[in-house]
């Protein structure tokens, strides 16, 4: 009897030690360290001292008053890539790019920044969390559908997702990283797919700034209308396909 109790006690102790080691292993896993660092950066940018990155007036003033044009471009791109890579929307920067660079160059720099940032998020998801999420959520219906859509029509599906400005751009960046989609295909389709929305958001920034300076506000409202139409098109297409039984 005593031997049995001693055995059970040792077994219980061994189980507790295994659980402790398991928890310690999770905490010491570099992937979780990176995840915590990313969350910290997000908090720093949203509620910390770096929240000035979301102040549209501050950003326009900062970039417009910098005499070094190359410095402005690289700083703009650096901020855009960084924010997008850690999962923070860069919409404000796209709007800021309008009055700072103009419609053409503002669209180009924003599209490049958004694409490279999206690629960064793609790699973070693929090389750090893909195995863990695949094991944890292998039976998740939504992930299965998303993954299958990528396998069936990789380019068309990526373009369709990117074309809609109302899609959760940053969430989708990480989701694509969990799929077998080739990164080159992903990058090219992302760049092409975001062009329409980037043009309109940049134009929104340009016309909005002009309207604030007392110029004709009609172009601003036109840009707003185009953004609304662009947002509705994917919903109408989805409804049409549903009606056909797709």
Short mmCIF file of C-alpha atoms in Angstrom, two decimals:
data_model
loop_
_atom_site.label_atom_id
_atom_site.label_comp_id
_atom_site.label_asym_id
_atom_site.label_seq_id
_atom_site.Cartn_x
_atom_site.Cartn_y
_atom_site.Cartn_z
CA UNK A 1 0.00 0.00 0.00
CA UNK A 2 2.80 2.37 0.95
CA UNK A 3 4.64 1.47 -2.24
CA UNK A 4 1.55 2.31 -4.30
CA UNK A 5 1.12 5.68 -2.56
CA UNK A 6 4.80 6.44 -3.07
CA UNK A 7 4.48 5.54 -6.76
CA UNK A 8 1.41 7.77 -7.21
CA UNK A 9 3.16 10.63 -5.42
CA UNK A 10 6.21 10.32 -7.68
CA UNK A 11 3.99 10.09 -10.75
CA UNK A 12 2.08 13.22 -9.72
CA UNK A 13 5.33 15.07 -9.09
CA UNK A 14 6.68 13.95 -12.47
CA UNK A 15 3.50 15.14 -14.20
CA UNK A 16 3.74 18.54 -12.52
CA UNK A 17 7.37 18.83 -13.59
CA UNK A 18 6.46 17.93 -17.18
CA UNK A 19 3.73 20.60 -17.19
CA UNK A 20 6.17 23.16 -15.79
CA UNK A 21 8.75 22.26 -18.41
CA UNK A 22 6.09 22.51 -21.11
CA UNK A 23 5.04 25.98 -19.98
CA UNK A 24 8.67 27.05 -19.67
CA UNK A 25 9.36 25.71 -23.16
CA UNK A 26 6.54 27.83 -24.57
CA UNK A 27 7.82 30.94 -22.79
CA UNK A 28 11.39 30.33 -24.01
CA UNK A 29 10.29 29.68 -27.59
CA UNK A 30 11.78 32.48 -29.74
CA UNK A 31 8.58 32.62 -31.78
CA UNK A 32 6.60 33.74 -28.76
CA UNK A 33 9.30 36.23 -27.92
CA UNK A 34 8.92 37.76 -31.36
CA UNK A 35 5.13 37.72 -31.01
CA UNK A 36 5.38 39.60 -27.70
CA UNK A 37 7.78 42.08 -29.30
CA UNK A 38 5.34 42.67 -32.18
CA UNK A 39 2.46 43.24 -29.75
CA UNK A 40 4.63 45.67 -27.78
CA UNK A 41 5.44 47.59 -30.96
CA UNK A 42 1.75 47.77 -31.88
CA UNK A 43 0.92 49.16 -28.43
CA UNK A 44 3.82 51.61 -28.66
CA UNK A 45 2.50 52.90 -31.98
CA UNK A 46 -1.15 53.10 -30.94
CA UNK A 47 -1.13 54.29 -27.33
CA UNK A 48 2.54 55.11 -26.72
CA UNK A 49 4.76 58.03 -27.77
CA UNK A 50 4.86 56.74 -31.37
CA UNK A 51 1.14 57.45 -31.80
CA UNK A 52 2.18 60.64 -33.63
CA UNK A 53 2.52 58.31 -36.63
CA UNK A 54 -1.29 58.41 -36.82
CA UNK A 55 -1.57 62.19 -36.63
CA UNK A 56 -2.33 63.23 -40.20
CA UNK A 57 -1.63 66.94 -39.70
CA UNK A 58 1.67 66.18 -37.95
CA UNK A 59 2.83 63.84 -40.71
CA UNK A 60 1.94 66.25 -43.52
CA UNK A 61 3.75 69.07 -41.73
CA UNK A 62 6.78 66.89 -40.95
CA UNK A 63 7.25 65.58 -44.49
CA UNK A 64 6.39 68.85 -46.24
CA UNK A 65 8.89 70.89 -44.20
CA UNK A 66 11.79 68.49 -44.68
CA UNK A 67 14.19 69.92 -47.27
CA UNK A 68 15.79 66.55 -48.07
CA UNK A 69 13.43 64.96 -50.63
CA UNK A 70 15.22 61.59 -50.60
CA UNK A 71 15.08 61.53 -46.80
CA UNK A 72 11.32 62.15 -46.95
CA UNK A 73 10.79 59.30 -49.41
CA UNK A 74 12.87 56.77 -47.47
CA UNK A 75 11.37 57.81 -44.14
CA UNK A 76 7.86 57.55 -45.57
CA UNK A 77 8.59 54.10 -47.02
CA UNK A 78 10.31 52.94 -43.83
CA UNK A 79 7.38 53.94 -41.63
CA UNK A 80 4.86 52.43 -44.06
CA UNK A 81 6.71 49.10 -44.33
CA UNK A 82 7.27 48.88 -40.58
CA UNK A 83 3.66 49.59 -39.62
CA UNK A 84 2.22 47.21 -42.21
CA UNK A 85 4.65 44.42 -41.31
CA UNK A 86 3.58 44.46 -37.65
CA UNK A 87 -0.11 44.57 -38.54
CA UNK A 88 -1.00 48.26 -38.27
CA UNK A 89 -3.05 49.77 -41.14
CA UNK A 90 -1.23 52.34 -43.26
CA UNK A 91 -4.33 54.06 -44.61
CA UNK A 92 -3.43 57.37 -42.97
CA UNK A 93 -0.01 57.30 -44.61
CA UNK A 94 -1.62 56.70 -48.01
CA UNK A 95 -3.84 59.74 -47.50
CA UNK A 96 -0.84 61.75 -46.27
CA UNK A 97 1.11 60.74 -49.39
CA UNK A 98 -1.32 62.74 -51.53
CA UNK A 99 -0.59 66.27 -50.28
CA UNK A 100 3.08 65.44 -49.64
CA UNK A 101 4.06 63.82 -52.97
CA UNK A 102 1.10 64.50 -55.27
CA UNK A 103 -1.27 61.97 -56.81
CA UNK A 104 1.20 60.10 -59.05
CA UNK A 105 4.21 59.79 -56.74
CA UNK A 106 2.05 59.49 -53.65
CA UNK A 107 0.30 56.49 -55.19
CA UNK A 108 3.60 54.90 -56.21
CA UNK A 109 5.35 55.29 -52.84
CA UNK A 110 2.28 54.15 -50.90
CA UNK A 111 1.83 51.09 -53.14
CA UNK A 112 5.50 50.14 -52.74
CA UNK A 113 5.40 50.67 -48.97
CA UNK A 114 2.17 48.71 -48.55
CA UNK A 115 3.41 45.84 -50.74
CA UNK A 116 6.77 45.48 -48.99
CA UNK A 117 5.08 45.74 -45.59
CA UNK A 118 2.56 43.10 -46.64
CA UNK A 119 5.44 40.88 -47.72
CA UNK A 120 7.05 41.36 -44.30
CA UNK A 121 3.85 40.28 -42.54
CA UNK A 122 3.58 37.34 -44.96
CA UNK A 123 7.05 36.11 -43.98
CA UNK A 124 6.42 36.63 -40.27
CA UNK A 125 3.33 34.41 -40.46
CA UNK A 126 4.96 31.80 -42.71
CA UNK A 127 8.27 31.27 -40.96
CA UNK A 128 7.31 31.91 -37.35
CA UNK A 129 3.72 30.81 -36.82
CA UNK A 130 2.64 28.64 -39.76
CA UNK A 131 3.40 25.26 -38.13
CA UNK A 132 1.87 26.23 -34.80
CA UNK A 133 -1.35 27.60 -36.32
CA UNK A 134 -1.59 24.68 -38.76
CA UNK A 135 -1.52 22.25 -35.83
CA UNK A 136 -3.77 24.34 -33.61
CA UNK A 137 -6.42 25.30 -36.16
CA UNK A 138 -6.08 22.50 -38.72
CA UNK A 139 -9.83 21.88 -38.70
CA UNK A 140 -10.90 25.53 -38.77
CA UNK A 141 -13.45 25.85 -41.59
CA UNK A 142 -12.54 29.45 -42.49
CA UNK A 143 -8.83 28.67 -42.86
CA UNK A 144 -9.62 25.60 -44.96
CA UNK A 145 -11.79 27.63 -47.34
CA UNK A 146 -9.16 30.39 -47.60
CA UNK A 147 -6.38 27.86 -48.20
CA UNK A 148 -8.38 26.02 -50.86
CA UNK A 149 -9.18 29.27 -52.67
CA UNK A 150 -5.46 30.05 -52.81
CA UNK A 151 -4.71 26.57 -54.18
CA UNK A 152 -7.47 26.77 -56.82
CA UNK A 153 -6.83 30.28 -58.17
CA UNK A 154 -3.77 31.84 -56.48
CA UNK A 155 -3.45 34.95 -58.66
CA UNK A 156 -7.16 35.62 -59.19
CA UNK A 157 -8.00 35.11 -55.52
CA UNK A 158 -5.17 37.35 -54.30
CA UNK A 159 -6.13 40.07 -56.78
CA UNK A 160 -9.79 39.86 -55.73
CA UNK A 161 -8.92 40.17 -52.04
CA UNK A 162 -6.57 43.10 -52.66
CA UNK A 163 -8.97 44.91 -54.96
CA UNK A 164 -11.52 45.44 -52.17
CA UNK A 165 -10.46 48.41 -49.98
CA UNK A 166 -12.83 47.22 -47.24
CA UNK A 167 -11.04 43.88 -46.81
CA UNK A 168 -8.95 43.62 -43.61
CA UNK A 169 -5.64 44.24 -45.41
CA UNK A 170 -3.36 43.56 -42.46
CA UNK A 171 -5.18 40.43 -41.28
CA UNK A 172 -5.11 39.04 -44.81
CA UNK A 173 -1.34 39.60 -45.00
CA UNK A 174 -0.82 37.13 -42.17
CA UNK A 175 -3.45 34.71 -43.52
CA UNK A 176 -1.69 34.49 -46.87
CA UNK A 177 1.52 33.58 -45.04
CA UNK A 178 -0.21 30.49 -43.64
CA UNK A 179 -0.98 29.21 -47.15
CA UNK A 180 1.36 27.55 -49.69
CA UNK A 181 1.11 30.62 -51.96
CA UNK A 182 4.41 31.51 -53.65
CA UNK A 183 5.79 34.79 -52.29
CA UNK A 184 6.57 36.17 -55.76
CA UNK A 185 2.98 35.60 -56.92
CA UNK A 186 1.74 37.10 -53.66
CA UNK A 187 3.91 40.21 -54.03
CA UNK A 188 3.01 40.90 -57.67
CA UNK A 189 -0.72 40.27 -57.16
CA UNK A 190 -0.71 42.42 -54.03
CA UNK A 191 0.98 45.35 -55.78
CA UNK A 192 -1.38 45.22 -58.77
CA UNK A 193 -4.48 44.59 -56.67
CA UNK A 194 -4.01 47.54 -54.32
CA UNK A 195 -3.38 50.12 -57.07
CA UNK A 196 -7.05 51.20 -57.54
CA UNK A 197 -7.64 51.69 -53.82
CA UNK A 198 -4.26 53.39 -53.35
CA UNK A 199 -5.00 55.85 -56.17
CA UNK A 200 -8.35 56.79 -54.63
CA UNK A 201 -7.02 57.12 -51.07
CA UNK A 202 -4.12 59.26 -52.33
CA UNK A 203 -6.50 61.41 -54.33
CA UNK A 204 -8.69 61.67 -51.25
CA UNK A 205 -5.71 63.10 -49.39
CA UNK A 206 -4.84 65.52 -52.19
CA UNK A 207 -8.37 66.82 -52.71
CA UNK A 208 -9.09 66.88 -48.99
CA UNK A 209 -6.07 69.07 -48.33
CA UNK A 210 -7.09 71.38 -51.17
CA UNK A 211 -10.64 71.63 -49.81
CA UNK A 212 -9.27 72.56 -46.38
CA UNK A 213 -7.30 75.36 -48.03
CA UNK A 214 -10.51 76.79 -49.47
CA UNK A 215 -10.40 75.29 -52.95
CA UNK A 216 -13.29 73.58 -54.75
CA UNK A 217 -14.46 70.63 -52.57
CA UNK A 218 -16.13 68.79 -55.48
CA UNK A 219 -13.05 66.65 -56.33
CA UNK A 220 -12.92 65.51 -52.69
CA UNK A 221 -16.53 64.33 -52.76
CA UNK A 222 -15.90 62.66 -56.12
CA UNK A 223 -12.96 60.75 -54.61
CA UNK A 224 -15.16 59.77 -51.68
CA UNK A 225 -17.84 58.52 -54.07
CA UNK A 226 -15.30 56.47 -56.04
CA UNK A 227 -14.03 54.90 -52.82
CA UNK A 228 -17.59 53.93 -51.91
CA UNK A 229 -18.17 52.41 -55.36
CA UNK A 230 -14.88 50.48 -55.20
CA UNK A 231 -15.90 49.10 -51.81
CA UNK A 232 -19.31 47.99 -53.07
CA UNK A 233 -18.13 46.25 -56.27
CA UNK A 234 -16.74 43.11 -54.52
CA UNK A 235 -19.97 42.77 -52.51
CA UNK A 236 -22.06 42.98 -55.69
CA UNK A 237 -19.80 40.47 -57.44
CA UNK A 238 -20.11 38.08 -54.51
CA UNK A 239 -23.90 38.41 -54.52
CA UNK A 240 -23.99 37.78 -58.27
CA UNK A 241 -21.84 34.65 -57.96
CA UNK A 242 -23.98 33.39 -55.08
CA UNK A 243 -27.08 33.79 -57.24
CA UNK A 244 -25.43 31.66 -59.93
CA UNK A 245 -24.71 28.97 -57.39
CA UNK A 246 -20.94 29.52 -57.07
#
